PDB file of C-alpha atoms in Angstrom:
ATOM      1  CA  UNK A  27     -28.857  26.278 -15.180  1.00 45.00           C
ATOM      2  CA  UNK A  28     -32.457  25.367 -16.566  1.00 46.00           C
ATOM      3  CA  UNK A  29     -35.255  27.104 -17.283  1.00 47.00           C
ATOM      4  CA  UNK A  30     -36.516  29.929 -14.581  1.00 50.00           C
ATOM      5  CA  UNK A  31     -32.882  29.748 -13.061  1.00 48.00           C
ATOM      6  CA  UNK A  32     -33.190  26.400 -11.493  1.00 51.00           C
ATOM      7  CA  UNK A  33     -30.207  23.752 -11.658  1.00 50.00           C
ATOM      8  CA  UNK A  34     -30.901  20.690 -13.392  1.00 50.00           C
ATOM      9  CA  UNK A  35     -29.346  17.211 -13.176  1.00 47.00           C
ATOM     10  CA  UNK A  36     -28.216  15.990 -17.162  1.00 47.00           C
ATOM     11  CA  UNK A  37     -28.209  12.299 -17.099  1.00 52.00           C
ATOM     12  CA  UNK A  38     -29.439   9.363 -19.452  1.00 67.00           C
ATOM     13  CA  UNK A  39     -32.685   8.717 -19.387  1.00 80.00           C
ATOM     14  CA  UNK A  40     -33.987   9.788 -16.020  1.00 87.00           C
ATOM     15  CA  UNK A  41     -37.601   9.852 -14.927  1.00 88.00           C
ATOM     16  CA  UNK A  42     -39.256  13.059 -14.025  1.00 89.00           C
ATOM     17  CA  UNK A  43     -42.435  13.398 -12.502  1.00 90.00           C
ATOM     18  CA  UNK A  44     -44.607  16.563 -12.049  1.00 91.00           C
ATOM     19  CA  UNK A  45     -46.425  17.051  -9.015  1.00 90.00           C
ATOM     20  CA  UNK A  46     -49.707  18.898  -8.226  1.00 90.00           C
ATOM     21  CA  UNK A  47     -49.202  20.948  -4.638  1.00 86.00           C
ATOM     22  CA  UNK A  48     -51.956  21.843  -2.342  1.00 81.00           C
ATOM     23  CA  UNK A  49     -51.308  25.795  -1.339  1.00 69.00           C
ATOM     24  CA  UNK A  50     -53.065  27.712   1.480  1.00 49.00           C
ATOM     25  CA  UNK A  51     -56.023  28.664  -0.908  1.00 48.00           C
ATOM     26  CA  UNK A  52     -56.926  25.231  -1.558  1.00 47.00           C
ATOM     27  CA  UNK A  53     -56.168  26.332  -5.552  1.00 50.00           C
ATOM     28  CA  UNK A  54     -53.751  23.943  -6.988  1.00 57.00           C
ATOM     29  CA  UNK A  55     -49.990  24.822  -8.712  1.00 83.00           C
ATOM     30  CA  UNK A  56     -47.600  21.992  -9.747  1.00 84.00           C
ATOM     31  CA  UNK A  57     -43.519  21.860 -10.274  1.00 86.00           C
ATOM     32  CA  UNK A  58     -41.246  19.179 -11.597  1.00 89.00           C
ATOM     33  CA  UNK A  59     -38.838  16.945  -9.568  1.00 90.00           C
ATOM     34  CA  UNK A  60     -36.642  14.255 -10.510  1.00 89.00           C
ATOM     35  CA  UNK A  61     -37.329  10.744  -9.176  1.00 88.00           C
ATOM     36  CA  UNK A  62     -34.697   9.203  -6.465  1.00 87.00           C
ATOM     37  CA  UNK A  63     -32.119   7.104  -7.543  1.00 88.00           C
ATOM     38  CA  UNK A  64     -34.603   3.989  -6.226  1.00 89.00           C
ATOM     39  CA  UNK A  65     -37.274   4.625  -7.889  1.00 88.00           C
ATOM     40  CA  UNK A  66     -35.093   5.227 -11.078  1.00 89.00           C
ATOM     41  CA  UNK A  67     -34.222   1.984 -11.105  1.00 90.00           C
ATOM     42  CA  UNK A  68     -37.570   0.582 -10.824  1.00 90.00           C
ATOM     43  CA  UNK A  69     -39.095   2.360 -13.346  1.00 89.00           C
ATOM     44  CA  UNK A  70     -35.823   1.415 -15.645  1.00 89.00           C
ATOM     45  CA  UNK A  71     -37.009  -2.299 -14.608  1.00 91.00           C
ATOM     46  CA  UNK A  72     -40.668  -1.725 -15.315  1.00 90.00           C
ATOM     47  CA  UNK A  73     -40.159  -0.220 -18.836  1.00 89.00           C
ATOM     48  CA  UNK A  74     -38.176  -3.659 -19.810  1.00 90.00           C
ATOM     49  CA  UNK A  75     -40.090  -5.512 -18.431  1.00 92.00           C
ATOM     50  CA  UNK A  76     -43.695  -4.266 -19.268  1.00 92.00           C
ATOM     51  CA  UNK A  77     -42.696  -1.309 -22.031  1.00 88.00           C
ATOM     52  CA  UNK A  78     -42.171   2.125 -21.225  1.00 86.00           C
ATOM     53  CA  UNK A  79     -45.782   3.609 -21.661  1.00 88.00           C
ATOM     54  CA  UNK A  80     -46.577   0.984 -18.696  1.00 88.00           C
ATOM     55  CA  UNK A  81     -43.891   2.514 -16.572  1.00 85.00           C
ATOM     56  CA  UNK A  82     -44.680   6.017 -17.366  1.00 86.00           C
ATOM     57  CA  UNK A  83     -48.242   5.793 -16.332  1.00 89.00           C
ATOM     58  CA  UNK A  84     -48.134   3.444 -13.179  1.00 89.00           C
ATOM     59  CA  UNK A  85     -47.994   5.745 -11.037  1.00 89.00           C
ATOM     60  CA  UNK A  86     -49.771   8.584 -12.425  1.00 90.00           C
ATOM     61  CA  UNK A  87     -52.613   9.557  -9.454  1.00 91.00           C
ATOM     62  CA  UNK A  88     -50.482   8.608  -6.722  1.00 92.00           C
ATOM     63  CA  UNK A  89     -49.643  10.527  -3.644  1.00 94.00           C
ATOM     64  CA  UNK A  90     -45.797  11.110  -3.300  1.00 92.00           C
ATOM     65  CA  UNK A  91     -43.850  12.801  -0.414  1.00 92.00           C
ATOM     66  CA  UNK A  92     -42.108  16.093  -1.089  1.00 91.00           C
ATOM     67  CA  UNK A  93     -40.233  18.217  -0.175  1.00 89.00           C
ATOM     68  CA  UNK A  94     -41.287  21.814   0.690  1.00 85.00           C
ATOM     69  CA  UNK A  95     -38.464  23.745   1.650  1.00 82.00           C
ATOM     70  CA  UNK A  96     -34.954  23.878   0.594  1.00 79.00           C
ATOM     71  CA  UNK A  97     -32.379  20.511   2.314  1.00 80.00           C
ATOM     72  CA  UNK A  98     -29.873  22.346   4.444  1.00 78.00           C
ATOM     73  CA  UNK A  99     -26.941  20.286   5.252  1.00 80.00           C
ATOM     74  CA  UNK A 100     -28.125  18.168   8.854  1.00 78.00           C
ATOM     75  CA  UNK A 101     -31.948  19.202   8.379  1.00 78.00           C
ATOM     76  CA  UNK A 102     -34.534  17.489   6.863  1.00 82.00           C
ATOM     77  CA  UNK A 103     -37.098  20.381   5.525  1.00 84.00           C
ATOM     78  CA  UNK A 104     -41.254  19.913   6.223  1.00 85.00           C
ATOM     79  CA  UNK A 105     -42.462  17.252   4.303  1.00 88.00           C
ATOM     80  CA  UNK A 106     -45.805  17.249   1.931  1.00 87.00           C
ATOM     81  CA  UNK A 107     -47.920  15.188  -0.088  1.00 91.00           C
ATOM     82  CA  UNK A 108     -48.458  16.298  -3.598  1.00 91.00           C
ATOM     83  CA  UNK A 109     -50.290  14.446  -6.492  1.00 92.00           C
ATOM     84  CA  UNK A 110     -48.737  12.642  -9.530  1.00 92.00           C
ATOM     85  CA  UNK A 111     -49.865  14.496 -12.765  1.00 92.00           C
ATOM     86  CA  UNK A 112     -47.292  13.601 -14.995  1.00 90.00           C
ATOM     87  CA  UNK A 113     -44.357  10.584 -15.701  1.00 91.00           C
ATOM     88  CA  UNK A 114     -41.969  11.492 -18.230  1.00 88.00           C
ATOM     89  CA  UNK A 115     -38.094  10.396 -19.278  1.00 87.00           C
ATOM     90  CA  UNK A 116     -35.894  13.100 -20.167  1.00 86.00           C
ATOM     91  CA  UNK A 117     -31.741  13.459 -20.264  1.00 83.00           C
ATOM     92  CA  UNK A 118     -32.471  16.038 -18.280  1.00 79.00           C
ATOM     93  CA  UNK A 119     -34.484  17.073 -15.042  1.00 76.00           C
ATOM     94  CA  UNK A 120     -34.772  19.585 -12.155  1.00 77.00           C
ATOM     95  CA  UNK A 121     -31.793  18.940  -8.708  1.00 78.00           C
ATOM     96  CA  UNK A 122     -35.219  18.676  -6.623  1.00 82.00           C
ATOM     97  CA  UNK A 123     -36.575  15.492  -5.852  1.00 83.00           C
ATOM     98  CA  UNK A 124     -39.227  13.924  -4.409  1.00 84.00           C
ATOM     99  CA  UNK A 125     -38.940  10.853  -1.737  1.00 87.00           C
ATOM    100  CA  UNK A 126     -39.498   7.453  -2.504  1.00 85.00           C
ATOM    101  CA  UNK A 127     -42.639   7.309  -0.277  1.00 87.00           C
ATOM    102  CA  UNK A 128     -45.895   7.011  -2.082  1.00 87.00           C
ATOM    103  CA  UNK A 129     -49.614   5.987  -2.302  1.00 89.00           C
ATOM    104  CA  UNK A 130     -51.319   4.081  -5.272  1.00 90.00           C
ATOM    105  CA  UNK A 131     -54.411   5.790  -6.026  1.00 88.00           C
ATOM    106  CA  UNK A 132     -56.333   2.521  -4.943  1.00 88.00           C
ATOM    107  CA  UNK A 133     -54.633   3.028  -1.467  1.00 87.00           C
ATOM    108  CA  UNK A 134     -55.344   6.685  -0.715  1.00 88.00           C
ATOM    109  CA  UNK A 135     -58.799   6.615  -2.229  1.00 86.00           C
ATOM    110  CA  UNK A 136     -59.720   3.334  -0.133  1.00 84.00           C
ATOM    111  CA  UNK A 137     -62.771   3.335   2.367  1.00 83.00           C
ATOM    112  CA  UNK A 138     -61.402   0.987   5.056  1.00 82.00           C
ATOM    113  CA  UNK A 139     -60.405   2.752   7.636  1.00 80.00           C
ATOM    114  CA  UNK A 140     -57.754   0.922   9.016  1.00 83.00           C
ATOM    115  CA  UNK A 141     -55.833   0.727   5.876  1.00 83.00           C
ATOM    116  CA  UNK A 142     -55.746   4.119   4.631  1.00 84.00           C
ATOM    117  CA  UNK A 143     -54.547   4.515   8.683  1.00 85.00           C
ATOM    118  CA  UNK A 144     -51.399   1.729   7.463  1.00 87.00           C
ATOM    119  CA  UNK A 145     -51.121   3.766   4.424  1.00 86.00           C
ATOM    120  CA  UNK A 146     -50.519   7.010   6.304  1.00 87.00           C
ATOM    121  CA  UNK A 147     -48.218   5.419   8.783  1.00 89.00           C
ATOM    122  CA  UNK A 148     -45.567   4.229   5.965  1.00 88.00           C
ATOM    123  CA  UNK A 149     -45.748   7.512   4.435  1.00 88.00           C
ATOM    124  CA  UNK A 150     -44.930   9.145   8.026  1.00 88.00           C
ATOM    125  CA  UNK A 151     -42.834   6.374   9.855  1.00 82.00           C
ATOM    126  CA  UNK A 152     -39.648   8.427   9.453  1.00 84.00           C
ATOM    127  CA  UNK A 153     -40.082  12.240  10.191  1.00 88.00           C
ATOM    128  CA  UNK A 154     -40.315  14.476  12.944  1.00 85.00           C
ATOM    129  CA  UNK A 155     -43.797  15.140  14.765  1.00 85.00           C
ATOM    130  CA  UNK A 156     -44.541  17.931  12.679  1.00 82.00           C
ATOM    131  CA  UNK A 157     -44.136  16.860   9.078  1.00 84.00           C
ATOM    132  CA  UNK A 158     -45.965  13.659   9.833  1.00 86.00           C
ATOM    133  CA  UNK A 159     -48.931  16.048  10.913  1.00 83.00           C
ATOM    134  CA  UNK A 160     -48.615  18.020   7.598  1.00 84.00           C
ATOM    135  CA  UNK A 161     -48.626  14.524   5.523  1.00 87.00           C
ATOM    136  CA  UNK A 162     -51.318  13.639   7.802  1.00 86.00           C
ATOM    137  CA  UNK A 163     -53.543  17.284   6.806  1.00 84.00           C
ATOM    138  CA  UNK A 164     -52.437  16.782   3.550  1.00 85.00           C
ATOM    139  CA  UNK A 165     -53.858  13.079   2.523  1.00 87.00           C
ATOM    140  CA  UNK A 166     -57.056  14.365   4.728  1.00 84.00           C
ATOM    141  CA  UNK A 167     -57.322  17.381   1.997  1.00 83.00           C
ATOM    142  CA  UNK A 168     -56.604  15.357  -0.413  1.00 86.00           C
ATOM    143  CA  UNK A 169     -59.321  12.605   0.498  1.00 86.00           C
ATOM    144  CA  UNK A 170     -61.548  15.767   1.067  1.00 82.00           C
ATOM    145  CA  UNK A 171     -61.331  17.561  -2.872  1.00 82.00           C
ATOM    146  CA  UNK A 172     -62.366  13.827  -4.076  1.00 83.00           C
ATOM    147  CA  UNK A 173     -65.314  13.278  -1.846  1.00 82.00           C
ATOM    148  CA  UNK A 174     -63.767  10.409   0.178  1.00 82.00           C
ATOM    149  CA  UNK A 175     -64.637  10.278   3.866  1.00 78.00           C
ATOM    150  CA  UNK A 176     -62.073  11.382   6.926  1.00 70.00           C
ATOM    151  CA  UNK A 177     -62.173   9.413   9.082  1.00 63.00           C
ATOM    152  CA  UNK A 178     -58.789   9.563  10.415  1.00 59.00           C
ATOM    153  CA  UNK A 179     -58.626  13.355  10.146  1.00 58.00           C
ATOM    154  CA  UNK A 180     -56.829  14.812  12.979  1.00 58.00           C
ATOM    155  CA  UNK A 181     -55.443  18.617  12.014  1.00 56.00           C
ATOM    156  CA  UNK A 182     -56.806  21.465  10.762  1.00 63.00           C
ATOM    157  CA  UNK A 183     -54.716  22.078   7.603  1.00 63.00           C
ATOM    158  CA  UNK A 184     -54.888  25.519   7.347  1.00 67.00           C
ATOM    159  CA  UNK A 185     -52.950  25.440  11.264  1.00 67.00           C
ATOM    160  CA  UNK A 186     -50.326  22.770  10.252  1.00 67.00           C
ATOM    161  CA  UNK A 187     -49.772  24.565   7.033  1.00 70.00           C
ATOM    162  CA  UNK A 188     -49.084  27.983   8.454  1.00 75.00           C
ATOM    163  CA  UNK A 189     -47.029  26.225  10.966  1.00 76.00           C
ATOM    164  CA  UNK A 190     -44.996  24.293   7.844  1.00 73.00           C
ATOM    165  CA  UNK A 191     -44.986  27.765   5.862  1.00 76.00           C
ATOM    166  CA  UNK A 192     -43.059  28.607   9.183  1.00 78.00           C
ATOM    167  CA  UNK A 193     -40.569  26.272   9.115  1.00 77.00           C
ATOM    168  CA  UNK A 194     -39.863  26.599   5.643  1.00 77.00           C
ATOM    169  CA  UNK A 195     -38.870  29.860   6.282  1.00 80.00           C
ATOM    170  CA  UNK A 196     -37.086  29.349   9.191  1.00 78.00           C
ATOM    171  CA  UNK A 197     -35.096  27.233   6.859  1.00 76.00           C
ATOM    172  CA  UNK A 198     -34.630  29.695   4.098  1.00 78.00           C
ATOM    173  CA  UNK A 199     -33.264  32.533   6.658  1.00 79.00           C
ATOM    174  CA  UNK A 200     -30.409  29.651   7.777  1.00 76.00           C
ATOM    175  CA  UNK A 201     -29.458  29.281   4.331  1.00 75.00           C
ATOM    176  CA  UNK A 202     -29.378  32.815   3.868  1.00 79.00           C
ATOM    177  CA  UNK A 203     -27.554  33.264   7.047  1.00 77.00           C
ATOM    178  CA  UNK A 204     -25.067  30.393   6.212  1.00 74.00           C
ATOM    179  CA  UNK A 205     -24.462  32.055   3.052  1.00 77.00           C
ATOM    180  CA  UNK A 206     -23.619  35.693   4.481  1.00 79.00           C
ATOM    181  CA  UNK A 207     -20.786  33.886   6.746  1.00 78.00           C
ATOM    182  CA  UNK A 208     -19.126  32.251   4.592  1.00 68.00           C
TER     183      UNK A 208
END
């Protein structure tokens, strides 16, 4: 166990990454995750290639999908978009990880409105209706606390995000549940 109770993954080397969450009161609170096993390997190749401070700080201000529930075994939990702060290589990092979706802050912060639309769609293409509405609120909000015109907003994010905070719960009662019958 790691700090605050949470499992962590002990490995060589592995890229963590702490991301900056948007909660309910538009105030701001951050947690690590571990980078997938793809982007692992890409950063690996980046450091060699260009040198590791290169690698830590390419993607530092880009948007990266989430998680914000727990993964239950055969469900996918609501999906966000959180904010790179921080790149850094440890031996050792939180179980939780992020997915290999993300914006470059030239992307995201864009004024052409058809490609911040493109941008959005390859962050969404694989989820459920819902979660690609909450990545959807969430760029919009993000876009909003820099100043950037929404063009493409769509949701209210306070609605979608109660209706996420929902699910997320729904999801932490099954595990609860699954737990109690076994």
């Amino acid at each position: 166990m790691g700090r605050k109770g949470r499992r962590t993954v002990t490995q060589r080397n592995r890229y963590i990454v702490k991301i900056q969450k948007l909660d309910g009161h538009g105030k701001h609170r951050s947690e690590w995750f571990t980078f997938s096993n793809d982007l692992q390997r890409g950063l690996k190749q980046m450091a060699v290639t260009e040198g590791l401070d290169a690698a830590l700080q390419f993607l530092q201000g880009a948007l990266i999908v989430y998680p914000l529930g727990p993964y239950i075994e055969g469900v996918i939990p609501p999906m966000g978009l959180g904010r790179i702060l921080v790149v850094q290589r440890k031996k050792q990092g939180p179980v939780n990880r992020p997915r290999a979706q993300f914006l470059m802050p030239e992307r995201w912060h864009g004024t052409d409105a058809a490609d911040i639309r493109d941008a959005l769609r390859y962050v969404q293409h694989d989820y459920s209706y819902w979660t690609r509405a909450q990545i959807a609120a969430d760029l919009a909000a993000w876009r909003a606390k820099y100043h950037l015109p929404n063009r493409f907003w769509h949701w209210p994010r306070a609605w979608v995000k109660q209706l996420s905070q929902w699910r997320v719960n729904r999801l932490w009662r099954q595990l609860h549940h699954r737990s109690q019958t076994r």
